[in-house]
Coordinates of C-alpha atoms and ligand atoms in Angstrom, one line a residue:
M1327 CA 0.1 0.0 -0.2
R1328 CA 1.1 3.5 -1.0
P1329 CA 2.2 5.8 2.1
R1330 CA -0.6 8.4 2.8
H1331 CA -0.4 12.0 3.9
L1332 CA -3.1 14.1 5.8
I1333 CA -5.9 15.4 3.7
V1334 CA -6.3 19.4 3.8
N1335 CA -8.2 21.4 1.9
G1336 CA -8.7 18.4 -0.7
T1337 CA -5.2 17.7 -0.9
E1338 CA -2.8 15.0 0.4
T1339 CA -0.3 17.2 2.2
P1340 CA 2.6 15.5 4.9
A1341 CA 2.5 16.6 8.5
A1342 CA 3.9 20.0 8.8
D1343 CA 7.1 18.9 10.5
G1344 CA 7.3 15.7 8.2
R1345 CA 6.6 12.8 10.7
T1346 CA 4.9 9.6 9.9
T1347 CA 3.7 7.0 11.8
P1348 CA 2.7 3.0 10.7
V1349 CA -0.8 1.3 10.0
V1350 CA 0.2 -1.6 11.6
S1351 CA -2.5 -5.1 10.7
W1352 CA -4.0 -7.2 13.0
T1353 CA -1.4 -9.3 13.0
G1354 CA 1.4 -6.6 13.6
A1355 CA 2.6 -6.3 9.9
V1356 CA 3.1 -2.7 8.9
L1357 CA 0.8 -1.9 6.1
T1358 CA 1.8 1.5 5.4
Q1359 CA 3.0 5.0 7.1
V1360 CA 0.5 7.5 7.3
A1361 CA 1.1 11.4 8.4
A1362 CA 1.4 12.1 12.0
A1363 CA -0.4 15.3 12.5
G1364 CA 0.7 18.0 14.8
P1365 CA -1.1 21.2 16.4
A1366 CA 0.5 22.7 13.3
D1367 CA -1.7 20.6 11.1
V1368 CA -4.8 21.0 13.6
T1369 CA -4.7 25.1 12.4
R1370 CA -4.2 24.2 8.9
A1371 CA -7.1 21.5 8.7
V1372 CA -9.4 23.4 10.7
D1373 CA -8.5 27.2 8.7
A1374 CA -9.6 25.0 5.4
A1375 CA -13.1 23.5 7.1
H1376 CA -13.8 27.5 8.4
A1377 CA -12.9 29.0 4.9
A1378 CA -15.3 26.3 3.1
F1379 CA -18.3 26.4 5.5
P1380 CA -19.6 29.5 3.8
A1381 CA -19.9 28.2 0.0
W1382 CA -20.6 24.4 1.0
S1383 CA -23.3 25.7 3.4
A1384 CA -24.8 27.9 0.8
L1385 CA -24.9 25.4 -1.9
A1386 CA -28.1 24.3 -3.2
P1387 CA -29.3 21.4 -0.9
T1388 CA -29.8 19.1 -4.1
Q1389 CA -26.0 19.5 -4.8
R1390 CA -24.9 18.4 -1.4
R1391 CA -27.6 15.8 -1.7
A1392 CA -25.8 14.7 -4.9
V1393 CA -22.5 14.5 -3.6
L1394 CA -23.4 12.1 -0.7
L1395 CA -25.4 9.7 -2.9
R1396 CA -22.4 9.6 -5.3
A1397 CA -20.3 8.8 -2.4
A1398 CA -22.6 6.2 -1.5
D1399 CA -22.9 4.4 -5.1
L1400 CA -18.8 4.6 -4.8
L1401 CA -18.7 2.7 -1.6
E1402 CA -20.9 -0.1 -2.9
E1403 CA -19.0 0.0 -6.0
R1404 CA -15.3 -0.7 -3.9
A1405 CA -17.2 -3.0 -1.8
E1406 CA -14.2 -5.8 -2.2
E1407 CA -11.6 -3.2 -2.0
A1408 CA -13.2 -2.1 1.5
V1409 CA -13.8 -5.7 2.4
R1410 CA -9.9 -6.3 2.1
L1411 CA -8.7 -3.0 3.7
M1412 CA -11.0 -3.6 6.8
A1413 CA -9.8 -7.4 7.0
A1414 CA -6.2 -6.1 6.8
E1415 CA -6.4 -3.2 9.0
T1416 CA -8.9 -4.5 11.8
G1417 CA -9.3 -7.9 11.3
G1418 CA -13.0 -7.9 10.4
V1419 CA -14.4 -11.0 8.4
R1420 CA -16.1 -10.7 5.3
G1421 CA -19.8 -10.7 6.9
W1422 CA -18.9 -8.1 9.2
A1423 CA -17.3 -5.8 6.3
L1424 CA -20.1 -6.2 4.4
F1425 CA -22.7 -5.1 6.7
N1426 CA -20.2 -2.0 7.2
V1427 CA -20.8 -1.4 3.4
D1428 CA -24.2 -1.7 3.2
L1429 CA -24.8 0.1 6.3
G1430 CA -22.3 2.8 5.6
A1431 CA -24.2 3.3 2.2
R1432 CA -27.3 3.3 4.2
V1433 CA -25.6 6.2 6.3
L1434 CA -25.0 8.5 3.4
R1435 CA -28.5 8.2 1.5
D1436 CA -30.1 8.8 4.8
A1437 CA -28.0 11.8 5.2
A1438 CA -28.7 12.8 1.5
A1439 CA -32.7 12.7 2.5
V1440 CA -31.7 15.5 5.3
T1441 CA -30.8 18.0 2.8
T1442 CA -34.3 18.5 1.7
Q1443 CA -36.4 18.2 4.5
P1444 CA -37.6 21.4 5.9
A1445 CA -34.9 23.8 7.6
G1446 CA -37.1 25.1 10.6
E1447 CA -40.7 25.9 11.5
V1448 CA -43.2 28.6 12.1
L1449 CA -44.0 29.5 15.3
S1450 CA -47.5 30.6 17.2
T1451 CA -47.0 34.4 18.3
D1452 CA -49.1 37.0 20.2
A1453 CA -47.4 39.9 18.1
P1454 CA -49.8 40.6 15.7
G1455 CA -48.7 40.7 12.1
T1456 CA -45.3 39.0 13.0
L1457 CA -44.0 35.9 11.5
S1458 CA -42.1 34.0 14.1
L1459 CA -39.4 31.7 12.7
A1460 CA -37.2 28.5 14.4
L1461 CA -34.6 28.6 11.6
R1462 CA -32.4 25.4 11.5
E1463 CA -28.9 26.2 10.7
P1464 CA -25.5 24.7 10.2
V1465 CA -23.3 25.3 12.8
G1466 CA -19.8 25.4 11.2
V1467 CA -16.7 23.5 11.8
V1468 CA -17.4 20.2 13.6
A1469 CA -14.7 18.2 14.9
A1470 CA -15.4 14.3 14.2
F1471 CA -13.7 11.3 16.3
A1472 CA -14.3 7.6 14.8
P1473 CA -13.2 4.7 16.6
W1474 CA -11.8 1.5 14.6
N1475 CA -14.2 -1.5 15.4
A1476 CA -17.1 -0.5 12.6
P1477 CA -14.7 1.9 11.0
L1478 CA -16.9 2.7 7.4
I1479 CA -20.2 3.0 9.5
L1480 CA -18.6 5.0 12.4
G1481 CA -16.3 7.1 10.1
L1482 CA -19.4 7.9 7.7
R1483 CA -21.7 8.3 10.9
S1484 CA -19.3 10.7 12.3
L1485 CA -19.3 13.2 9.2
A1486 CA -22.5 12.4 6.7
V1487 CA -25.5 14.0 8.7
P1488 CA -22.8 17.0 9.6
L1489 CA -22.1 17.5 5.8
A1490 CA -25.7 17.3 4.9
V1491 CA -26.8 20.2 7.2
G1492 CA -23.8 22.2 5.3
D1493 CA -21.3 21.4 8.0
T1494 CA -17.8 21.4 7.1
V1495 CA -15.6 18.4 9.2
V1496 CA -12.1 18.0 10.7
L1497 CA -12.0 13.9 11.4
K1498 CA -9.7 12.4 13.2
P1499 CA -9.7 8.7 12.6
S1500 CA -8.6 6.2 14.4
E1501 CA -5.2 5.2 14.8
D1502 CA -6.0 1.7 14.5
A1503 CA -8.1 2.1 11.3
A1504 CA -6.6 5.3 9.7
L1505 CA -7.4 4.3 6.3
T1506 CA -10.7 2.7 6.9
S1507 CA -12.2 5.0 9.0
G1508 CA -10.7 8.0 7.7
L1509 CA -8.5 8.3 4.5
F1510 CA -10.7 5.7 2.2
L1511 CA -13.9 7.5 3.6
A1512 CA -12.4 10.9 2.2
D1513 CA -10.9 9.6 -1.2
L1514 CA -14.9 8.3 -1.7
L1515 CA -16.4 11.5 -0.9
H1516 CA -13.7 13.5 -2.9
E1517 CA -14.3 11.3 -5.9
A1518 CA -18.2 12.0 -5.4
G1519 CA -17.3 15.5 -5.8
L1520 CA -17.0 17.2 -2.2
P1521 CA -15.3 20.7 -2.8
P1522 CA -11.7 21.3 -1.3
G1523 CA -11.8 21.5 2.4
V1524 CA -15.3 20.5 3.5
L1525 CA -13.7 17.5 4.6
N1526 CA -10.0 17.2 6.1
V1527 CA -8.6 14.1 7.6
L1528 CA -5.9 14.2 10.6
T1529 CA -4.2 10.7 11.1
N1530 CA -1.9 10.7 14.2
A1531 CA 0.5 8.9 16.2
R1532 CA -0.8 7.0 18.8
E1533 CA 1.0 9.3 21.5
D1534 CA -0.3 12.2 19.8
A1535 CA -4.1 11.4 20.3
E1536 CA -4.7 13.4 23.0
L1537 CA -2.8 16.4 21.8
V1538 CA -4.0 16.3 18.2
G1539 CA -7.5 16.1 20.2
S1540 CA -7.2 18.9 22.7
A1541 CA -6.0 21.4 19.8
L1542 CA -9.1 20.4 17.8
I1543 CA -11.5 21.0 20.8
A1544 CA -9.9 23.9 21.7
D1545 CA -9.3 26.0 18.6
P1546 CA -12.5 28.3 18.4
R1547 CA -13.7 28.0 15.1
V1548 CA -14.5 24.6 15.6
R1549 CA -18.1 24.2 17.0
V1550 CA -19.8 20.9 18.0
V1551 CA -17.8 17.7 19.0
N1552 CA -18.7 14.7 17.9
F1553 CA -17.0 11.5 19.7
T1554 CA -17.3 7.8 18.8
G1555 CA -14.9 5.3 21.1
S1556 CA -14.2 4.1 24.8
T1557 CA -16.0 5.9 28.2
K1558 CA -12.4 6.5 29.2
V1559 CA -11.3 8.7 26.2
G1560 CA -15.0 10.3 25.9
R1561 CA -15.4 11.3 29.4
A1562 CA -11.9 13.5 28.7
I1563 CA -13.4 14.9 25.5
G1564 CA -16.6 15.8 27.4
V1565 CA -14.7 17.3 29.8
Q1566 CA -12.7 19.6 27.3
A1567 CA -15.8 20.4 25.0
A1568 CA -17.7 21.5 28.0
Q1569 CA -14.8 23.8 29.1
H1570 CA -14.9 25.7 25.9
L1571 CA -18.6 25.5 26.1
K1572 CA -19.2 23.6 23.2
P1573 CA -22.0 20.8 22.5
A1574 CA -20.7 17.3 22.4
V1575 CA -22.2 14.0 21.0
L1576 CA -20.3 11.2 22.9
E1577 CA -21.3 7.7 21.8
L1578 CA -19.4 5.3 24.2
G1579 CA -19.0 1.7 25.3
G1580 CA -21.8 -0.6 26.5
K1581 CA -22.0 -3.7 29.2
N1582 CA -25.1 -4.8 27.4
A1583 CA -27.6 -7.2 28.9
V1584 CA -30.3 -9.5 27.0
L1585 CA -33.0 -10.9 29.2
V1586 CA -34.2 -14.5 28.4
L1587 CA -37.2 -15.2 29.9
A1588 CA -38.5 -18.7 31.2
D1589 CA -41.2 -18.7 28.3
A1590 CA -38.8 -17.9 25.6
D1591 CA -38.1 -19.9 22.9
L1592 CA -34.4 -22.0 23.9
D1593 CA -33.0 -22.8 20.5
K1594 CA -33.9 -18.9 19.0
A1595 CA -32.7 -18.0 21.9
V1596 CA -29.8 -19.7 21.8
A1597 CA -29.4 -18.3 18.2
A1598 CA -29.9 -14.7 18.8
V1599 CA -27.5 -14.2 21.9
N1600 CA -25.0 -16.6 19.9
F1601 CA -25.2 -13.5 17.4
G1602 CA -25.4 -10.8 20.0
V1603 CA -22.2 -12.1 21.6
F1604 CA -19.6 -13.2 18.8
N1605 CA -20.5 -10.8 16.2
N1606 CA -17.3 -9.1 15.0
S1607 CA -15.6 -10.9 17.8
G1608 CA -17.5 -8.9 20.5
Q1609 CA -16.0 -6.0 19.7
I1610 CA -19.1 -3.6 18.7
C1611 CA -20.7 -1.1 21.4
M1612 CA -23.7 -3.0 21.2
S1613 CA -22.1 -6.4 21.8
T1614 CA -24.2 -8.7 24.5
D1615 CA -22.1 -8.9 27.4
R1616 CA -24.3 -10.3 29.8
V1617 CA -26.9 -13.0 29.0
L1618 CA -29.5 -12.9 31.7
V1619 CA -31.5 -15.8 32.0
H1620 CA -34.4 -17.1 34.0
E1621 CA -32.9 -19.9 36.7
S1622 CA -35.2 -22.1 35.0
I1623 CA -33.4 -22.7 31.5
A1624 CA -30.2 -21.3 32.5
E1625 CA -28.5 -24.5 32.3
E1626 CA -30.0 -26.0 29.2
L1627 CA -29.3 -22.4 27.6
T1628 CA -25.8 -22.3 28.8
A1629 CA -24.9 -25.6 27.8
K1630 CA -26.6 -25.0 24.2
L1631 CA -24.7 -21.7 24.0
A1632 CA -21.6 -23.1 24.8
A1633 CA -22.1 -25.9 22.0
R1634 CA -22.9 -23.4 19.3
A1635 CA -19.9 -21.0 20.2
K1636 CA -17.4 -23.9 20.2
S1637 CA -18.6 -24.6 16.6
L1638 CA -18.4 -21.3 15.1
P1639 CA -15.9 -21.2 12.5
H1640 CA -12.4 -19.5 13.7
G1641 CA -9.8 -18.2 12.0
D1642 CA -8.7 -15.7 9.0
P1643 CA -11.1 -12.9 8.3
A1644 CA -9.8 -13.2 4.8
D1645 CA -11.4 -16.6 4.3
P1646 CA -15.4 -16.1 3.6
G1647 CA -15.8 -18.9 5.8
T1648 CA -14.7 -17.4 9.0
A1649 CA -17.2 -16.6 11.6
L1650 CA -15.1 -15.6 14.5
G1651 CA -12.1 -13.3 13.5
P1652 CA -9.3 -12.6 15.0
L1653 CA -9.5 -9.2 17.7
L1654 CA -7.7 -6.0 17.0
N1655 CA -4.4 -7.1 17.3
P1656 CA -2.5 -9.6 19.9
A1657 CA -2.7 -6.9 23.0
A1658 CA -6.5 -6.7 22.7
A1659 CA -6.5 -10.7 22.7
T1660 CA -4.1 -10.5 25.8
R1661 CA -6.5 -7.9 27.6
V1662 CA -9.4 -10.2 26.8
A1663 CA -7.7 -13.4 28.3
G1664 CA -6.6 -11.7 31.2
L1665 CA -10.3 -10.2 31.9
V1666 CA -11.0 -14.2 31.8
A1667 CA -8.4 -15.3 33.9
D1668 CA -9.4 -12.5 36.4
A1669 CA -13.4 -13.8 36.5
V1670 CA -12.1 -17.8 36.7
A1671 CA -9.6 -16.5 40.1
H1672 CA -12.7 -14.8 41.2
G1673 CA -14.8 -18.0 41.1
A1674 CA -16.3 -18.1 37.5
T1675 CA -16.9 -21.1 35.5
V1676 CA -16.0 -21.5 32.0
H1677 CA -18.3 -23.5 29.9
T1678 CA -16.4 -23.6 26.3
G1679 CA -13.3 -21.1 25.5
G1680 CA -10.9 -19.3 27.6
G1681 CA -7.5 -19.9 28.1
E1682 CA -4.5 -18.0 26.4
P1683 CA -4.9 -16.3 23.3
D1684 CA -3.2 -17.2 20.1
G1685 CA -1.6 -14.0 18.4
A1686 CA -4.8 -11.9 18.0
H1687 CA -7.1 -14.9 18.3
Y1688 CA -9.0 -15.8 21.3
P1689 CA -11.9 -18.5 21.5
A1690 CA -15.7 -18.1 21.6
T1691 CA -15.9 -18.1 25.4
V1692 CA -18.9 -19.0 27.4
L1693 CA -18.6 -18.0 31.6
S1694 CA -21.1 -18.1 34.3
G1695 CA -20.5 -17.2 37.8
V1696 CA -18.7 -14.5 37.0
T1697 CA -18.7 -12.7 40.8
P1698 CA -18.6 -8.8 41.5
R1699 CA -14.9 -8.8 42.7
A1700 CA -14.3 -10.2 39.0
R1701 CA -13.5 -7.1 36.7
L1702 CA -15.3 -8.6 34.0
H1703 CA -18.5 -8.0 36.3
T1704 CA -18.3 -4.0 35.5
E1705 CA -15.7 -3.8 32.9
E1706 CA -16.4 -3.7 29.1
A1707 CA -15.9 -7.5 27.6
F1708 CA -14.7 -6.0 24.0
G1709 CA -14.2 -9.6 23.1
P1710 CA -15.5 -13.5 22.4
V1711 CA -17.1 -13.7 25.8
C1712 CA -20.2 -13.5 27.6
S1713 CA -21.2 -14.0 31.4
V1714 CA -24.7 -16.1 31.9
L1715 CA -26.2 -14.7 35.2
T1716 CA -29.2 -16.1 36.3
F1717 CA -32.7 -14.3 38.0
S1718 CA -35.8 -15.7 39.2
T1719 CA -38.4 -12.9 39.1
D1720 CA -38.7 -10.0 36.5
D1721 CA -37.9 -7.1 39.0
E1722 CA -34.8 -9.0 39.8
A1723 CA -33.8 -9.4 35.7
V1724 CA -34.4 -5.5 35.6
A1725 CA -32.2 -4.8 38.6
L1726 CA -29.5 -7.1 37.5
A1727 CA -29.9 -5.5 33.9
N1728 CA -30.1 -1.5 35.3
S1729 CA -26.7 -2.8 37.8
S1730 CA -24.3 -1.9 34.9
D1731 CA -23.1 2.0 34.9
Y1732 CA -23.3 1.6 31.0
G1733 CA -26.4 2.4 29.4
L1734 CA -26.3 1.1 25.5
S1735 CA -28.3 -1.4 24.3
T1736 CA -30.4 -4.5 25.7
G1737 CA -32.4 -7.1 24.5
V1738 CA -35.4 -8.9 26.0
L1739 CA -36.5 -12.5 24.6
T1740 CA -39.8 -13.9 25.6
A1741 CA -42.7 -15.2 23.9
D1742 CA -45.0 -12.4 25.5
G1743 CA -44.2 -9.5 23.7
V1744 CA -46.7 -7.0 26.6
R1745 CA -44.5 -8.4 29.2
G1746 CA -41.4 -7.9 27.1
L1747 CA -42.3 -4.2 26.4
A1748 CA -42.9 -3.7 30.0
I1749 CA -39.2 -5.0 30.9
A1750 CA -37.6 -3.0 28.1
R1751 CA -39.5 0.5 29.3
R1752 CA -37.7 -0.3 32.6
L1753 CA -34.3 -0.6 31.4
R1754 CA -32.0 2.0 31.7
T1755 CA -30.4 1.6 28.0
G1756 CA -30.7 4.1 25.2
I1757 CA -32.0 1.6 22.9
A1758 CA -33.6 -1.9 23.5
H1759 CA -35.1 -4.5 21.5
V1760 CA -37.8 -7.1 22.6
G1761 CA -37.8 -9.8 20.4
D1762 CA -33.8 -9.3 19.6
Q1763 CA -30.4 -9.2 20.6
S1764 CA -28.8 -6.0 21.5
V1765 CA -26.7 -5.6 18.2
N1766 CA -28.9 -3.3 15.5
D1767 CA -28.3 -0.2 14.1
E1768 CA -30.4 1.8 11.4
P1769 CA -29.5 5.3 10.5
Q1770 CA -32.8 6.6 10.9
V1771 CA -33.1 5.9 14.4
P1772 CA -31.9 7.8 17.9
F1773 CA -29.1 6.0 18.5
G1774 CA -27.1 6.0 21.9
G1775 CA -26.7 5.3 25.2
V1776 CA -27.1 6.9 28.9
G1777 CA -24.9 6.5 31.8
S1778 CA -21.2 5.7 31.1
S1779 CA -22.6 4.9 27.6
G1780 CA -22.5 8.6 26.4
Y1781 CA -25.0 11.0 25.4
G1782 CA -26.5 13.0 22.6
R1783 CA -27.9 10.8 19.5
F1784 CA -27.2 10.1 15.7
G1785 CA -29.4 9.3 13.5
G1786 CA -32.7 10.7 12.2
R1787 CA -34.0 14.2 13.1
W1788 CA -32.1 13.7 16.6
G1789 CA -28.7 13.7 14.4
V1790 CA -29.7 17.0 12.6
D1791 CA -30.5 18.3 16.0
A1792 CA -27.2 17.9 17.2
F1793 CA -25.2 19.2 14.0
T1794 CA -27.2 22.5 13.6
T1795 CA -28.2 25.5 15.5
T1796 CA -31.8 26.6 16.2
R1797 CA -32.5 30.1 15.9
W1798 CA -35.6 32.6 16.6
V1799 CA -36.1 35.0 13.6
T1800 CA -39.2 37.2 13.5
V1801 CA -40.2 39.4 10.6
A1802 CA -42.8 42.3 11.1
A1803 CA -43.8 45.6 9.9
Q1804 CA -42.0 48.0 11.8
H1805 CA -43.3 48.1 15.7
T1806 CA -45.1 50.9 17.1
N1807 CA -46.6 49.7 20.2
Y1808 CA -44.1 50.4 23.1
P1809 CA -45.1 51.4 26.3
F1810 CA -42.4 54.3 26.6
Ligands
NAD336 P1 -11.1 5.0 21.7 O1 -11.7 5.9 23.1 O2 -9.6 4.5 22.3 O3 -10.5 5.3 20.6 C1 -11.4 6.7 19.9 C2 -11.4 7.9 19.1 O4 -10.1 8.4 20.3 C3 -10.1 7.4 18.0 O5 -9.9 8.5 17.4 C4 -8.6 7.7 18.5 O6 -7.9 8.2 18.0 C5 -9.1 8.8 19.7 N1 -8.6 8.8 21.0 C6 -7.7 7.8 21.8 N2 -7.2 8.7 23.0 C7 -7.7 10.0 22.6 C8 -7.0 11.0 23.6 N3 -6.3 11.1 24.7 N4 -7.9 12.4 23.1 C9 -8.5 12.2 21.9 N5 -8.9 11.7 21.4 C10 -8.1 10.2 21.5 O7 -12.0 3.6 21.2 P2 -11.4 2.5 20.3 O8 -10.5 1.6 20.7 O9 -11.2 3.0 18.8 O10 -13.1 2.2 20.1 C11 -13.4 1.0 20.7 C12 -14.5 1.5 22.0 O11 -15.2 2.5 21.5 C13 -15.2 0.5 22.9 O12 -15.6 0.9 23.9 C14 -16.9 0.7 22.2 O13 -17.8 0.3 23.0 C15 -17.0 1.9 21.8 N6 -17.6 2.5 20.5 C16 -18.9 2.8 21.2 C17 -19.6 3.0 20.2 C18 -20.8 3.7 20.1 O14 -21.8 4.3 19.1 N7 -21.5 4.2 21.1 C19 -19.8 2.5 18.6 C20 -18.7 2.0 18.4 C21 -17.6 1.6 19.8

């Protein structure tokens, strides 16, 4: 792969100080080099985004729409290239990468539809003869931080609606997916006709993430921050944004529970939970991490889930038959192995999997009896690992589900939809699915969490609200009726 530079004002440009940083594959192989941005590059990128804003925001909405629709088509045309890139960079298996292409294209097309939606409302007013308007307007420059784990979807999610409403963007992709969550996407959009400066991409060395991120958030011309990633980093980003009085959308980690009630169809529940836990090797913010099962079916469900997990084709992400690919890198697999070992040391039982990693590979693992002293009890697994916990009443199930500080997504599996809905409404998560597991995403929904899973919503009109500002504007013949 050819070395890449920053994208500033539509042009590939080396970092101001000429530094570069490697793009490392899940195997540890160096794929290429990218530029390592510093504070001077942040200023250059914001200069470009700020300068591009007046023309981009004034462009006919149908022209912005055309760029986004063309980019969606190009993404689909380049699906095979995207799949290869994702497999090489992050270890994502073919099915997961194709899902990223499909949903990424939908994210672009839904954003395209936003361009022709009403840009405000006419309000009622007590002032006679006055037209009172709520005008929705673009904010200016948006700073976007993307994670590595669903790089096409989440890179695009961080920029598509901002571009649609007329904002310009400086994107800081993950160091672990600089190509797939950043440069590849910018290439598509520029080929689709995006004018120079509307989207700028700052790749960085890992050790400079804070330096680059802080400089970006602090630049007074940046108006809104959106961040998708870990709770630890998101908390720091949120504090910085607040210090500068900038709104932020923070989409963070999860410790998602699926509740399996006693009346659930057992085989269907096993299939659902298996998908929720092991899709992308458990490296999804919505991954099912905790399986809460009614005590009467816990033994049978655990045995069936363990058997199914053990049979998942495991191996090379480039092999189309692989269901369970590697983790991001050997360090990620070592971290997951450490969480499992700690759970076992604190009394957990391993039903399948566990043990030592093999490079970046870790086996599908089903545990029960994870006690509160184990790190896995509260920490996001972010690997192919789930903990089965039991309950005896609906109240107990709800209390267990709500005992995590995280609050992203939940599922409730039951034959009784009314009871399922009653439970779902008591769950303290931004997302809840009755009749499904926890991993679901669509661009038109209010996607986001509560508590340690963050705040703000991507998607639909909620995403539009996040990246626009609403102004009250009135128009009247000159008023004359003043009290003094
Ligand atoms: P991460 O927090 O390590 O990185 C996310 C982004 O923040 C990257 O662009 C990274 O370069 C940047 N970053 C890292 N340290 C920084 C710092 N000190 N200052 C500024 N920027 C910094 O997360 P990750 O490992 O890429 O992604 C995995 C995490 O993201 C998991 O916790 C997962 O649950 C979460 N996630 C959440 C959602 C969601 O929508 N809620 C979606 C995907 C992933």
